[in-house]
mmCIF file of C-alpha atoms and ligand atoms in Angstrom:
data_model
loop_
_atom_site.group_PDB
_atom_site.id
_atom_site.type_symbol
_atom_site.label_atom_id
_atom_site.label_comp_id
_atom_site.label_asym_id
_atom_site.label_seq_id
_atom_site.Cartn_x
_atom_site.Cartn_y
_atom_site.Cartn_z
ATOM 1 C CA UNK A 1 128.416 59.645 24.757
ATOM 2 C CA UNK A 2 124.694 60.022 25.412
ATOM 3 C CA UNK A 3 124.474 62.615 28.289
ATOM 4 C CA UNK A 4 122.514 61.797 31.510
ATOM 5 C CA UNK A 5 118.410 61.951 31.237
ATOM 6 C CA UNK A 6 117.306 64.745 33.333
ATOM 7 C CA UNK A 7 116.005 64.084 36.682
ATOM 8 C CA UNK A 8 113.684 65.162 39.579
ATOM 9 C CA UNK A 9 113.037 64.436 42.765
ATOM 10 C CA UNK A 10 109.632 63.379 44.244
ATOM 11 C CA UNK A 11 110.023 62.764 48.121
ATOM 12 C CA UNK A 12 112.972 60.355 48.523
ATOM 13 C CA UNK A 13 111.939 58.626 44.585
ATOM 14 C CA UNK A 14 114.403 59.797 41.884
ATOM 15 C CA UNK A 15 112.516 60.068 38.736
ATOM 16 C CA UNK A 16 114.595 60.311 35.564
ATOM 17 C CA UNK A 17 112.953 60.927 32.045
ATOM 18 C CA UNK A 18 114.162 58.940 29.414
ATOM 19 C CA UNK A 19 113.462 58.797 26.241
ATOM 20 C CA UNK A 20 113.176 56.039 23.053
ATOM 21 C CA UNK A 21 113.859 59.383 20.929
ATOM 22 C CA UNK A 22 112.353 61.632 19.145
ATOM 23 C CA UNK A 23 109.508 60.542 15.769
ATOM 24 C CA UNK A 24 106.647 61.959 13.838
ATOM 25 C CA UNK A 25 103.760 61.242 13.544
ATOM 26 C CA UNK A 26 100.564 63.069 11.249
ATOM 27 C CA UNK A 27 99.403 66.557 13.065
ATOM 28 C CA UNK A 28 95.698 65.391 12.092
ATOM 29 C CA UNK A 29 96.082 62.184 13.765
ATOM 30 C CA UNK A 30 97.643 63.815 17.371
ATOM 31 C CA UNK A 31 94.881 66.608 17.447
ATOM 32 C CA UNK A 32 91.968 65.294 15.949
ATOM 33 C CA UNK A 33 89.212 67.765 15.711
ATOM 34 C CA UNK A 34 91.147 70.836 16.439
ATOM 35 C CA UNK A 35 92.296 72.408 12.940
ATOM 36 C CA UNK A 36 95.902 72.560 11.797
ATOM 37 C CA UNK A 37 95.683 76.451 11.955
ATOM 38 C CA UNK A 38 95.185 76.155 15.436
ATOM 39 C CA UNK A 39 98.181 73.698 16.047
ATOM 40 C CA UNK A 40 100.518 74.452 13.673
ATOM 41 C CA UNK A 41 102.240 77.217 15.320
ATOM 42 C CA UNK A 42 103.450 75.390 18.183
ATOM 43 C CA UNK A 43 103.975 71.649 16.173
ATOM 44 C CA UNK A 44 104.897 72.889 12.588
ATOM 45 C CA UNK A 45 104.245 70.293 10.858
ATOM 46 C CA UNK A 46 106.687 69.150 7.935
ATOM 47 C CA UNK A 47 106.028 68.796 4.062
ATOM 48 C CA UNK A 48 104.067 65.597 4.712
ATOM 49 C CA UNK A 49 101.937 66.816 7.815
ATOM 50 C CA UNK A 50 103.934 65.087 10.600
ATOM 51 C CA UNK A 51 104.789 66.645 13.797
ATOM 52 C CA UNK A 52 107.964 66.233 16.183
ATOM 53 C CA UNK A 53 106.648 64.236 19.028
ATOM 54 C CA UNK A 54 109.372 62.196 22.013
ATOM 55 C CA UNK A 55 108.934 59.190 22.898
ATOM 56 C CA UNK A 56 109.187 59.288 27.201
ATOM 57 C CA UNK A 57 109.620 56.987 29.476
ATOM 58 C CA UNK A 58 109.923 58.178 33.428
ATOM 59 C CA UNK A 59 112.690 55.660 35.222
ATOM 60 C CA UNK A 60 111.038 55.759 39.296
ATOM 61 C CA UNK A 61 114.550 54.910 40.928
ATOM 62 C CA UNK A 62 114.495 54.267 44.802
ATOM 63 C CA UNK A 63 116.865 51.710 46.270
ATOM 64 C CA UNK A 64 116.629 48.265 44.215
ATOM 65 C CA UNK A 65 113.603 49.245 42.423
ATOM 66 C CA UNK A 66 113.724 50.667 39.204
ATOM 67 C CA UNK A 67 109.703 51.069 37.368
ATOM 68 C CA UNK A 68 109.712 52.152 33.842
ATOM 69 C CA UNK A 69 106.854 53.632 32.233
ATOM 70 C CA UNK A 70 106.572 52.627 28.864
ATOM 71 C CA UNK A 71 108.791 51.492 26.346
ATOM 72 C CA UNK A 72 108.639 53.827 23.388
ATOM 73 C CA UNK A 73 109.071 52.041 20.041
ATOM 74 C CA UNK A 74 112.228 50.357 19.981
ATOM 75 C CA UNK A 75 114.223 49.019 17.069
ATOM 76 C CA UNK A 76 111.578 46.197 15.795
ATOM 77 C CA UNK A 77 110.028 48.765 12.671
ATOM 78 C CA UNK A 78 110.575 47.885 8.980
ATOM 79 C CA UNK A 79 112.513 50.020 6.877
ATOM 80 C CA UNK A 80 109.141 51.252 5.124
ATOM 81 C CA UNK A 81 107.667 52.202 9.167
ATOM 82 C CA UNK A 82 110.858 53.650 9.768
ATOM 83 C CA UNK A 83 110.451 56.447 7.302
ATOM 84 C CA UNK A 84 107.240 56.745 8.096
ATOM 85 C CA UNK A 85 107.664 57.548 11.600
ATOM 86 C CA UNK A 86 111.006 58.964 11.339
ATOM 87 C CA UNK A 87 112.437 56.665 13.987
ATOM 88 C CA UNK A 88 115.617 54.819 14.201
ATOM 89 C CA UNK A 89 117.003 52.363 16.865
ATOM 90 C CA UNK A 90 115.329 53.227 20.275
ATOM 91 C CA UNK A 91 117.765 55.199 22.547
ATOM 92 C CA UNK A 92 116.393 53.372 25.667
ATOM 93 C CA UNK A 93 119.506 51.817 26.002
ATOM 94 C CA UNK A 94 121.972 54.380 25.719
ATOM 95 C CA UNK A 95 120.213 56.084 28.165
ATOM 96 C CA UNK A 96 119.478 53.534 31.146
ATOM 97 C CA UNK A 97 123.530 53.411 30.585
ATOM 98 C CA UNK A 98 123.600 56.954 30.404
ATOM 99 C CA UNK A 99 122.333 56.389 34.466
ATOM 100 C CA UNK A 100 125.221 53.728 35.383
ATOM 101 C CA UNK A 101 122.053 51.600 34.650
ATOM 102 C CA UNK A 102 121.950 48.305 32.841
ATOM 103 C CA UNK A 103 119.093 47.206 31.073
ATOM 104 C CA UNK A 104 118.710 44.040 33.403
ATOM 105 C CA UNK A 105 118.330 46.546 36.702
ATOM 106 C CA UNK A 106 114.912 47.684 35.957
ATOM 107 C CA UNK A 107 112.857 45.785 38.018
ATOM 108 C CA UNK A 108 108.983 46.389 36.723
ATOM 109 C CA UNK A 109 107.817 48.163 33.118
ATOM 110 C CA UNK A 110 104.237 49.856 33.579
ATOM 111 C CA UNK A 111 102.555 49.296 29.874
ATOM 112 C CA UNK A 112 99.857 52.686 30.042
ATOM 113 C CA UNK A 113 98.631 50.738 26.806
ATOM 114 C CA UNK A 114 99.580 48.295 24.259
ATOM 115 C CA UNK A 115 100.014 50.619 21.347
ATOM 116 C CA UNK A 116 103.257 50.325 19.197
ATOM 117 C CA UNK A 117 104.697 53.486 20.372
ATOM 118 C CA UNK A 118 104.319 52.641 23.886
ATOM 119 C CA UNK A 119 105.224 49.075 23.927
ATOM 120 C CA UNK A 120 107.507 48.316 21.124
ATOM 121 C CA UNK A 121 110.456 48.871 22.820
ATOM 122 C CA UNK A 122 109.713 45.447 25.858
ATOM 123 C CA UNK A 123 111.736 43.766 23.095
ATOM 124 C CA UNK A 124 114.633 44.278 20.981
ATOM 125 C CA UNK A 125 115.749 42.963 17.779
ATOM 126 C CA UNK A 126 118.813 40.921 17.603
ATOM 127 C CA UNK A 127 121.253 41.407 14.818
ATOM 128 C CA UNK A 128 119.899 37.907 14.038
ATOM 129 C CA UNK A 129 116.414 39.201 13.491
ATOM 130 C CA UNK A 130 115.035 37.199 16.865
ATOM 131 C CA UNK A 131 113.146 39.089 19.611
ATOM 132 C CA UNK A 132 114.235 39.184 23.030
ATOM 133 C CA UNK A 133 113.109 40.715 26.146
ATOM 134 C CA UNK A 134 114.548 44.169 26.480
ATOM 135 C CA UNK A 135 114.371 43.953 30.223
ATOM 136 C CA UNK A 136 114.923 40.440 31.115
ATOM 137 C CA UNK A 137 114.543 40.917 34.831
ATOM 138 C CA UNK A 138 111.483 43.377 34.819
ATOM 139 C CA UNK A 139 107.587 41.947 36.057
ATOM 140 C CA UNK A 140 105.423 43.817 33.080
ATOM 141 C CA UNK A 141 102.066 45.553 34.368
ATOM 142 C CA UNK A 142 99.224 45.417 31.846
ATOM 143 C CA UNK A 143 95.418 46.429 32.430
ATOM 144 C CA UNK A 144 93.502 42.691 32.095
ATOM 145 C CA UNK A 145 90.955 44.643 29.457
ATOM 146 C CA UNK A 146 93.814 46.109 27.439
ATOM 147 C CA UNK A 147 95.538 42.861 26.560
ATOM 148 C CA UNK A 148 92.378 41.262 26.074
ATOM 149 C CA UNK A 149 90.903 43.722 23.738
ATOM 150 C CA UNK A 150 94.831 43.756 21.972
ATOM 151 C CA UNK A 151 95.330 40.194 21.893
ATOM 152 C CA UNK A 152 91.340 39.098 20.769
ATOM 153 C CA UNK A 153 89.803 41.844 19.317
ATOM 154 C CA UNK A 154 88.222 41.435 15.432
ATOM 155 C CA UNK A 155 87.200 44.917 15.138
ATOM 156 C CA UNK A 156 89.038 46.104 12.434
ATOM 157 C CA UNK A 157 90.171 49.817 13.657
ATOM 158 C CA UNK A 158 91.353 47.748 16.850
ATOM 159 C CA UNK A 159 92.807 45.275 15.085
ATOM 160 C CA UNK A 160 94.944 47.656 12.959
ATOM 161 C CA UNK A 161 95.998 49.348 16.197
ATOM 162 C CA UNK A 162 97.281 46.153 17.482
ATOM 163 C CA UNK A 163 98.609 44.392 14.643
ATOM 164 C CA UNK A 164 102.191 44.434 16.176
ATOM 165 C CA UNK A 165 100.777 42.586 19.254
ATOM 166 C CA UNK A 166 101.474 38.957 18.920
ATOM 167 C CA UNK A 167 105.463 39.607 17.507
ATOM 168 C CA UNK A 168 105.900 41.747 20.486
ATOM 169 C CA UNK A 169 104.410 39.684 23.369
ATOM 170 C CA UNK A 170 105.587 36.356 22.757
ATOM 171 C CA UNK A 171 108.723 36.970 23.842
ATOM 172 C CA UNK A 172 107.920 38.742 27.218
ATOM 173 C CA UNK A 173 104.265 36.347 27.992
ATOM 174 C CA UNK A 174 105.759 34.364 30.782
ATOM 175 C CA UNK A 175 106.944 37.833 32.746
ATOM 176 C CA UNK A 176 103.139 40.186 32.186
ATOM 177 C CA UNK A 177 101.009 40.479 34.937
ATOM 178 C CA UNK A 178 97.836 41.771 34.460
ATOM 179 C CA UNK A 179 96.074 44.016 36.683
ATOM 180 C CA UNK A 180 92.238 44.839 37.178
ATOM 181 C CA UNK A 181 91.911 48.463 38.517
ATOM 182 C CA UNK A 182 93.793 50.457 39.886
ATOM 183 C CA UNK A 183 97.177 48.733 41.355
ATOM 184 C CA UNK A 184 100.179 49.555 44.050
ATOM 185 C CA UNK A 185 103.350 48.573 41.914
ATOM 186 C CA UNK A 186 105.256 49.603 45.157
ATOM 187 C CA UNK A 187 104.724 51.582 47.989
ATOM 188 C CA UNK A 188 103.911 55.095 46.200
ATOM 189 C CA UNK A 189 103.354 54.022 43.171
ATOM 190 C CA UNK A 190 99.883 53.585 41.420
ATOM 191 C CA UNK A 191 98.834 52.210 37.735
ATOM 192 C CA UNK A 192 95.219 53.850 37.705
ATOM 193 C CA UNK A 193 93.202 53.033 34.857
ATOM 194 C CA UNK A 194 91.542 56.159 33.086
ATOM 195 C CA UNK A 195 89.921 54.654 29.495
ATOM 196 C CA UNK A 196 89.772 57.232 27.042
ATOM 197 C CA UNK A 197 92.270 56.780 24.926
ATOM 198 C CA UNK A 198 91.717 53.146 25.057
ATOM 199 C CA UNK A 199 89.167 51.510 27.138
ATOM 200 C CA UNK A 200 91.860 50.495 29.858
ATOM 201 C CA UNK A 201 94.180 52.878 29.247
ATOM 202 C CA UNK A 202 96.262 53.623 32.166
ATOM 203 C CA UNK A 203 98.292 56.559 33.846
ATOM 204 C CA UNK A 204 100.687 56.068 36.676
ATOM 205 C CA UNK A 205 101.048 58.204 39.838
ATOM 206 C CA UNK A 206 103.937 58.515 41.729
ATOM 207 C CA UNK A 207 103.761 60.271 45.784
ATOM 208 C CA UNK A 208 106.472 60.528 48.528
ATOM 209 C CA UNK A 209 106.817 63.324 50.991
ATOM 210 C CA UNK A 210 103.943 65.598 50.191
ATOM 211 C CA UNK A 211 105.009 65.661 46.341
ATOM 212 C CA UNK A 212 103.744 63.373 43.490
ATOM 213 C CA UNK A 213 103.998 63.474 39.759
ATOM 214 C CA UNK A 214 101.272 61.487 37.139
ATOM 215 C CA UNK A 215 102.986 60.731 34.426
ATOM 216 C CA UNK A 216 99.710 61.166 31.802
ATOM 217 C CA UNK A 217 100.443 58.729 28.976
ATOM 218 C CA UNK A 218 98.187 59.232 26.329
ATOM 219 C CA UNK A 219 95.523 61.305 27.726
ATOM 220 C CA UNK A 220 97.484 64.438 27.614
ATOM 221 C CA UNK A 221 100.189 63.230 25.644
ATOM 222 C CA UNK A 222 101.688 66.663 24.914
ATOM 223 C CA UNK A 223 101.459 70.494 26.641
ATOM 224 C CA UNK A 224 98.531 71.465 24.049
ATOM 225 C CA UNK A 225 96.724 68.757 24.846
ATOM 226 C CA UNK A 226 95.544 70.028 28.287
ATOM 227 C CA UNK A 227 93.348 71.768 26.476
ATOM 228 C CA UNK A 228 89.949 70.289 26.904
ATOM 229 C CA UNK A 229 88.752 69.381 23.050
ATOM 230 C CA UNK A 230 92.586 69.330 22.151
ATOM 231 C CA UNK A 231 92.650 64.989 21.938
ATOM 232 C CA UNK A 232 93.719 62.849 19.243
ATOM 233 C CA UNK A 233 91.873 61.387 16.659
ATOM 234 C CA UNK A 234 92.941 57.829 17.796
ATOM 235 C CA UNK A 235 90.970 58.505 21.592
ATOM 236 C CA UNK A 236 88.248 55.715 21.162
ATOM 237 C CA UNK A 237 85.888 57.644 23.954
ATOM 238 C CA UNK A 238 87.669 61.658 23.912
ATOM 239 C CA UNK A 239 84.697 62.541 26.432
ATOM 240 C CA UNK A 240 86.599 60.638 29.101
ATOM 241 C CA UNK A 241 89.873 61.362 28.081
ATOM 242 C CA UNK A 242 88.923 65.123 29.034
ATOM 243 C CA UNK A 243 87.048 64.388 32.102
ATOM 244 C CA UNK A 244 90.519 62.171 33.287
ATOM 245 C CA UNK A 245 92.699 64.499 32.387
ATOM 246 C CA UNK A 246 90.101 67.782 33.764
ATOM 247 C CA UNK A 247 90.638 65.617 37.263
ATOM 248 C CA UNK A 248 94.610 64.992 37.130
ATOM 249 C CA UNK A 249 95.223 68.115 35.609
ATOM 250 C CA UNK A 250 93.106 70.081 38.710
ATOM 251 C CA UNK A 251 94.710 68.141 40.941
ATOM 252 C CA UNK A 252 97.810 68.865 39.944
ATOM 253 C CA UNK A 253 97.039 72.535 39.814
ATOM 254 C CA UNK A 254 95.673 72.357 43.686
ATOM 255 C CA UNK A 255 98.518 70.574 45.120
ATOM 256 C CA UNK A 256 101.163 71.989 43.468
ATOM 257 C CA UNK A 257 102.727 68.335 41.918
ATOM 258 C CA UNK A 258 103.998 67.450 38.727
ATOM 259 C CA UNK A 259 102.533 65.878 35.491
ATOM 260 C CA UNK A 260 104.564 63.988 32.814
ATOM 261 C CA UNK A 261 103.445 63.756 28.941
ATOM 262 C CA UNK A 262 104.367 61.002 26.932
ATOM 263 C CA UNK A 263 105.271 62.798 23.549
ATOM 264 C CA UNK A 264 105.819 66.355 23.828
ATOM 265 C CA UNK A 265 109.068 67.348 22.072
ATOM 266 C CA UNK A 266 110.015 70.544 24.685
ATOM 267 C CA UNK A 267 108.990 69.597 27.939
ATOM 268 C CA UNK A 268 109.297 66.285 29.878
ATOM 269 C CA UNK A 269 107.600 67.542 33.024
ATOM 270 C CA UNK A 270 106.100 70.467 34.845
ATOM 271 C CA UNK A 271 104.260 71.744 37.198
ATOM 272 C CA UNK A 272 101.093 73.181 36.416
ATOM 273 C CA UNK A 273 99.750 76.516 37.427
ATOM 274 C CA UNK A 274 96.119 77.838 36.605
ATOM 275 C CA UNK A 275 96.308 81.183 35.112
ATOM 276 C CA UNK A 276 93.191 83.420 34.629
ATOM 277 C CA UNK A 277 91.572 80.177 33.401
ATOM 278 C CA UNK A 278 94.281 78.665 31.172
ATOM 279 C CA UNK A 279 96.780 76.366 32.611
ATOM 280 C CA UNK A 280 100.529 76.792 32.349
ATOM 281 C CA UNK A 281 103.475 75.022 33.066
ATOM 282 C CA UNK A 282 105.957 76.054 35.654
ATOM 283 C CA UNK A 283 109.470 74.192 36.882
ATOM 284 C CA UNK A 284 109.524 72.711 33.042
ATOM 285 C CA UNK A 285 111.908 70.047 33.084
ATOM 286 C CA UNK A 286 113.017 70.428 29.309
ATOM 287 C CA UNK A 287 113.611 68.034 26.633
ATOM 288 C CA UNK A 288 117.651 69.368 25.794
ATOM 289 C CA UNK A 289 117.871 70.745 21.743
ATOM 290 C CA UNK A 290 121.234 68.589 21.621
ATOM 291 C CA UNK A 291 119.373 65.284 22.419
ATOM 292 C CA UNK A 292 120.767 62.508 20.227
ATOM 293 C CA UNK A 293 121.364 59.089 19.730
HETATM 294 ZN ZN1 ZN B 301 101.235 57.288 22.157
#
């Protein structure tokens, strides 16, 4: 039995963080410039150079509406991507159930970007092999650029980043919406478009009460990377990523809210304190050692 997702509150929004479970992916690829020496201590990295990264996905429960933020990978990969990324069948499921949730309650998925690890999981493989619509009641929010640049682009780096594009939006096209800017999901909650780690990459903010959290996707997609130079290799402009996350993460530091990372493998959420210059988290909302499937 997959035990209940951990779960703040932010003014009367119930945020819980699930997860599509934990993968790895290549150190060099998560930290780009920054040497392994440097980041091997806190993400050992195993015999072939991968590090333990989650997959998470904040649920933003209040009354009828339930927003996910991303999807994680789901349970489309090959065999051969499967050992690759060490990832089995996404846990989404088990743990929207885990809530007394079915997958048919969430009413709205917020894609931050159309990369596999963050959208792979809007469908899920039958036994029969056919794609469906993981959340067949749910409106999908998608930056305009970032599903034009996925679903057109010839550039061959691009391209290779969104080869899994076509497979995984055909079954979902008739329920995206896409957005220009930033856009109010619901009251209190914001998709606000950053670039950086792709040119429309977005973040989502959530306020109520006097609190908020920003969940930071892939701009600070673990605790290390709130380091300014600490960005991965795949960031097609890094120089905005850290001026995006140098004005989220100060904000978040002045008014005392929360931030959210999308694949650190100890913490889900924090706040963030600035000590003598280096920021720290405080109020960690931690990633249990007996998570499993
Ligand atoms: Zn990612």
């Amino acid at each position: 039995m997959t035990q209940p997702p951990p779960r703040i509150q932010i003014g009367s929004f119930t945020v819980a963080f699930l997860t599509d479970g934990l993968w790895r992916n290549d150190g060099g690829c998560m930290f780009g410039v920054v040497p392994r020496e440097l980041w091997k201590k806190d993400h050992p990295p195993d015999e072939l150079n991968r590090i333990r990264l989650n997959l998470t996905c904040p649920l933003i429960i209040r009354g009828r509406d339930a927003i996910l933020i991303d999807t994680g990978i789901g349970n489309r990969l090959s065999d051969v991507e499967r050992r690759i990324f060490d990832h089995r069948d996404g846990w989404l499921p088990d743990h929207i159930q885990a809530l007394g949730m079915e997958p048919g309650d969430v009413t709205a998925v917020v894609c931050s970007h159309l990369h596999f690890d963050h959208v792979g999981g809007i469908v899920r493989r039958r036994n029969s092999g056919l794609l469906e619509a993981a959340f067949p009641n749910a409106r999908i929010f998608v930056q305009k650029g970032e599903l034009e640049v996925a679903s057109n682009t010839r550039n061959e780096r691009l391209h290779a980043a969104y080869r899994h594009i076509g497979e995984i939006l055909a079954p979902v096209a008739s329920r995206i919406e896409a957005i220009e800017g930033p856009a109010s999901i619901i009251g209190g909650v914001t998709a606000m478009p950053t670039g950086g780690h792709t040119r429309d990459h977005q973040i989502c903010i959530i306020e109520d009460g006097g609190d908020a959290l920003a969940h930071l996707a892939d701009i600070v997609p673990t605790r290390s990377h709130m380091r300014g130079p600490w960005n991965q290799a795949y960031d097609l402009d890094a120089l905005t990523t850290m001026k995006k996350k140098a004005l989220y993460l100060g904000r978040a530091v002045a008014e005392r809210t929360w931030v959210s990372f999308a694949h650190d493998d100890h913490v889900f959420a924090a706040r963030v304190k600035n000590d003598a210059g280096r920021l720290v988290l405080t109020n960690g909302v931690m990633v249990s050692e007996g998570l499993d499937g």
